[in-house]
């Protein structure tokens, strides 16, 4: 399953936590909610027709990993899953299907969507 970039320079589109008229904490919550939505979109694209959202493990993705945490989200039927971590201020997803050689993909999750950084590993 392929993913798409928005075609914009995602490094210049980081969320500005100092937006006028809004508190920083509220902006951080909004940013996290948008990133979680974009991550869920990526998972839908990568797993195709698998009933991921009906799986009890899906509840693990009701939040993003903490800054010092690696979060693993297994996908039954995909024979693999998604590893999530922060590198600096960037949310990185690595996903693969262990029965399909070269299926690994690494994405940065941005406010605009998932940006493919690398593929073909695992």
PDB file of C-alpha atoms in Angstrom:
ATOM      1  CA  UNK A   1       0.000   0.000   0.000  1.00  0.00           C
ATOM      2  CA  UNK A   2       1.471   3.332  -0.933  1.00  0.00           C
ATOM      3  CA  UNK A   3       1.440   6.598   0.948  1.00  0.00           C
ATOM      4  CA  UNK A   4       1.489  10.113  -0.338  1.00  0.00           C
ATOM      5  CA  UNK A   5       3.256  13.271   0.677  1.00  0.00           C
ATOM      6  CA  UNK A   6       1.503  16.600   0.395  1.00  0.00           C
ATOM      7  CA  UNK A   7       4.317  17.862  -1.801  1.00  0.00           C
ATOM      8  CA  UNK A   8       5.060  20.684   0.620  1.00  0.00           C
ATOM      9  CA  UNK A   9       8.214  21.158   2.601  1.00  0.00           C
ATOM     10  CA  UNK A  10       7.049  19.553   5.845  1.00  0.00           C
ATOM     11  CA  UNK A  11       9.954  20.952   7.830  1.00  0.00           C
ATOM     12  CA  UNK A  12       8.604  24.469   7.296  1.00  0.00           C
ATOM     13  CA  UNK A  13       5.077  23.466   8.305  1.00  0.00           C
ATOM     14  CA  UNK A  14       5.680  22.497  11.921  1.00  0.00           C
ATOM     15  CA  UNK A  15       2.964  23.535  14.328  1.00  0.00           C
ATOM     16  CA  UNK A  16       3.639  26.957  15.817  1.00  0.00           C
ATOM     17  CA  UNK A  17       2.977  26.584  19.541  1.00  0.00           C
ATOM     18  CA  UNK A  18       2.955  30.372  19.926  1.00  0.00           C
ATOM     19  CA  UNK A  19      -0.045  31.108  17.756  1.00  0.00           C
ATOM     20  CA  UNK A  20      -1.636  34.440  18.687  1.00  0.00           C
ATOM     21  CA  UNK A  21      -4.710  34.259  20.869  1.00  0.00           C
ATOM     22  CA  UNK A  22      -4.209  30.665  21.994  1.00  0.00           C
ATOM     23  CA  UNK A  23      -2.529  29.085  24.991  1.00  0.00           C
ATOM     24  CA  UNK A  24       0.504  26.852  24.454  1.00  0.00           C
ATOM     25  CA  UNK A  25      -1.027  23.855  26.281  1.00  0.00           C
ATOM     26  CA  UNK A  26      -4.149  23.973  24.127  1.00  0.00           C
ATOM     27  CA  UNK A  27      -2.026  24.194  20.991  1.00  0.00           C
ATOM     28  CA  UNK A  28       0.001  21.181  22.079  1.00  0.00           C
ATOM     29  CA  UNK A  29      -3.204  19.184  22.627  1.00  0.00           C
ATOM     30  CA  UNK A  30      -4.485  20.231  19.195  1.00  0.00           C
ATOM     31  CA  UNK A  31      -1.157  19.323  17.573  1.00  0.00           C
ATOM     32  CA  UNK A  32      -1.142  15.889  19.230  1.00  0.00           C
ATOM     33  CA  UNK A  33      -4.741  15.224  18.171  1.00  0.00           C
ATOM     34  CA  UNK A  34      -3.940  16.103  14.550  1.00  0.00           C
ATOM     35  CA  UNK A  35      -0.769  13.971  14.566  1.00  0.00           C
ATOM     36  CA  UNK A  36      -2.721  11.041  16.013  1.00  0.00           C
ATOM     37  CA  UNK A  37      -5.330  11.411  13.262  1.00  0.00           C
ATOM     38  CA  UNK A  38      -2.619  11.482  10.565  1.00  0.00           C
ATOM     39  CA  UNK A  39      -0.964   8.419  12.114  1.00  0.00           C
ATOM     40  CA  UNK A  40      -4.290   6.571  12.077  1.00  0.00           C
ATOM     41  CA  UNK A  41      -4.717   7.535   8.404  1.00  0.00           C
ATOM     42  CA  UNK A  42      -1.297   6.017   7.641  1.00  0.00           C
ATOM     43  CA  UNK A  43      -2.200   2.808   9.466  1.00  0.00           C
ATOM     44  CA  UNK A  44      -5.417   2.557   7.442  1.00  0.00           C
ATOM     45  CA  UNK A  45      -3.464   2.985   4.189  1.00  0.00           C
ATOM     46  CA  UNK A  46      -0.739   0.491   5.105  1.00  0.00           C
ATOM     47  CA  UNK A  47      -3.043  -2.247   6.411  1.00  0.00           C
ATOM     48  CA  UNK A  48      -5.585  -2.093   3.589  1.00  0.00           C
ATOM     49  CA  UNK A  49      -8.800  -3.962   4.297  1.00  0.00           C
ATOM     50  CA  UNK A  50      -7.696  -5.532   7.590  1.00  0.00           C
ATOM     51  CA  UNK A  51     -10.180  -4.851  10.416  1.00  0.00           C
ATOM     52  CA  UNK A  52      -7.584  -2.918  12.435  1.00  0.00           C
ATOM     53  CA  UNK A  53     -10.068  -0.617  14.124  1.00  0.00           C
ATOM     54  CA  UNK A  54     -12.097  -3.542  15.453  1.00  0.00           C
ATOM     55  CA  UNK A  55      -9.070  -5.070  17.164  1.00  0.00           C
ATOM     56  CA  UNK A  56      -8.730  -4.531  20.939  1.00  0.00           C
ATOM     57  CA  UNK A  57      -5.089  -3.483  20.420  1.00  0.00           C
ATOM     58  CA  UNK A  58      -6.327  -0.397  18.589  1.00  0.00           C
ATOM     59  CA  UNK A  59      -6.997   1.222  21.963  1.00  0.00           C
ATOM     60  CA  UNK A  60      -3.230   1.473  22.400  1.00  0.00           C
ATOM     61  CA  UNK A  61      -3.320   4.245  19.820  1.00  0.00           C
ATOM     62  CA  UNK A  62      -5.621   6.541  21.742  1.00  0.00           C
ATOM     63  CA  UNK A  63      -2.458   8.487  22.532  1.00  0.00           C
ATOM     64  CA  UNK A  64       0.955   9.194  21.088  1.00  0.00           C
ATOM     65  CA  UNK A  65       4.090   7.762  22.695  1.00  0.00           C
ATOM     66  CA  UNK A  66       5.806   9.842  25.367  1.00  0.00           C
ATOM     67  CA  UNK A  67       9.031  11.553  24.281  1.00  0.00           C
ATOM     68  CA  UNK A  68      11.216   8.817  25.812  1.00  0.00           C
ATOM     69  CA  UNK A  69       8.972   5.881  24.880  1.00  0.00           C
ATOM     70  CA  UNK A  70       8.919   3.434  21.982  1.00  0.00           C
ATOM     71  CA  UNK A  71       5.388   2.244  21.302  1.00  0.00           C
ATOM     72  CA  UNK A  72       4.712  -0.987  19.385  1.00  0.00           C
ATOM     73  CA  UNK A  73       1.348  -1.492  17.706  1.00  0.00           C
ATOM     74  CA  UNK A  74       0.983  -5.056  16.356  1.00  0.00           C
ATOM     75  CA  UNK A  75      -1.508  -5.628  13.554  1.00  0.00           C
ATOM     76  CA  UNK A  76      -3.006  -9.147  13.458  1.00  0.00           C
ATOM     77  CA  UNK A  77      -3.218 -10.458   9.902  1.00  0.00           C
ATOM     78  CA  UNK A  78      -0.553  -7.960   8.794  1.00  0.00           C
ATOM     79  CA  UNK A  79       2.144 -10.155  10.380  1.00  0.00           C
ATOM     80  CA  UNK A  80       3.906  -7.075  11.619  1.00  0.00           C
ATOM     81  CA  UNK A  81       2.949  -3.686  12.884  1.00  0.00           C
ATOM     82  CA  UNK A  82       4.039  -0.164  13.668  1.00  0.00           C
ATOM     83  CA  UNK A  83       6.857   1.078  15.858  1.00  0.00           C
ATOM     84  CA  UNK A  84       6.339   4.666  17.005  1.00  0.00           C
ATOM     85  CA  UNK A  85       8.872   7.009  18.565  1.00  0.00           C
ATOM     86  CA  UNK A  86       9.888  10.632  18.766  1.00  0.00           C
ATOM     87  CA  UNK A  87      13.189  11.811  17.354  1.00  0.00           C
ATOM     88  CA  UNK A  88      13.480  15.338  18.627  1.00  0.00           C
ATOM     89  CA  UNK A  89      10.155  16.976  17.738  1.00  0.00           C
ATOM     90  CA  UNK A  90       9.420  14.542  14.907  1.00  0.00           C
ATOM     91  CA  UNK A  91       7.041  11.599  15.294  1.00  0.00           C
ATOM     92  CA  UNK A  92       8.492   8.637  13.388  1.00  0.00           C
ATOM     93  CA  UNK A  93       6.600   5.503  12.369  1.00  0.00           C
ATOM     94  CA  UNK A  94       8.344   2.364  11.140  1.00  0.00           C
ATOM     95  CA  UNK A  95       6.079  -0.382   9.838  1.00  0.00           C
ATOM     96  CA  UNK A  96       6.554  -3.735   8.171  1.00  0.00           C
ATOM     97  CA  UNK A  97       4.990  -7.065   7.357  1.00  0.00           C
ATOM     98  CA  UNK A  98       7.431  -9.820   8.302  1.00  0.00           C
ATOM     99  CA  UNK A  99       6.216 -12.202   5.564  1.00  0.00           C
ATOM    100  CA  UNK A 100       6.824  -9.669   2.770  1.00  0.00           C
ATOM    101  CA  UNK A 101      10.513  -9.009   2.253  1.00  0.00           C
ATOM    102  CA  UNK A 102      11.318  -5.345   1.763  1.00  0.00           C
ATOM    103  CA  UNK A 103       7.962  -4.169   3.108  1.00  0.00           C
ATOM    104  CA  UNK A 104       9.425  -1.832   5.723  1.00  0.00           C
ATOM    105  CA  UNK A 105       8.513   1.831   5.535  1.00  0.00           C
ATOM    106  CA  UNK A 106       9.623   4.751   7.705  1.00  0.00           C
ATOM    107  CA  UNK A 107       7.429   7.853   7.840  1.00  0.00           C
ATOM    108  CA  UNK A 108       7.506  11.165   9.615  1.00  0.00           C
ATOM    109  CA  UNK A 109       4.015  12.024  10.794  1.00  0.00           C
ATOM    110  CA  UNK A 110       3.346  15.716  10.204  1.00  0.00           C
ATOM    111  CA  UNK A 111       0.307  17.942  10.541  1.00  0.00           C
ATOM    112  CA  UNK A 112      -0.205  17.533   6.792  1.00  0.00           C
ATOM    113  CA  UNK A 113       0.088  13.738   6.743  1.00  0.00           C
ATOM    114  CA  UNK A 114       2.682  10.983   6.551  1.00  0.00           C
ATOM    115  CA  UNK A 115       5.906  11.714   4.679  1.00  0.00           C
ATOM    116  CA  UNK A 116       7.753   8.642   3.411  1.00  0.00           C
ATOM    117  CA  UNK A 117      11.401   8.823   4.538  1.00  0.00           C
ATOM    118  CA  UNK A 118      12.653   5.327   3.707  1.00  0.00           C
ATOM    119  CA  UNK A 119      11.370   2.004   2.413  1.00  0.00           C
ATOM    120  CA  UNK A 120      12.482  -1.490   1.478  1.00  0.00           C
ATOM    121  CA  UNK A 121      13.963  -2.578   4.783  1.00  0.00           C
ATOM    122  CA  UNK A 122      12.898  -5.669   6.801  1.00  0.00           C
TER     123      UNK A 122
END
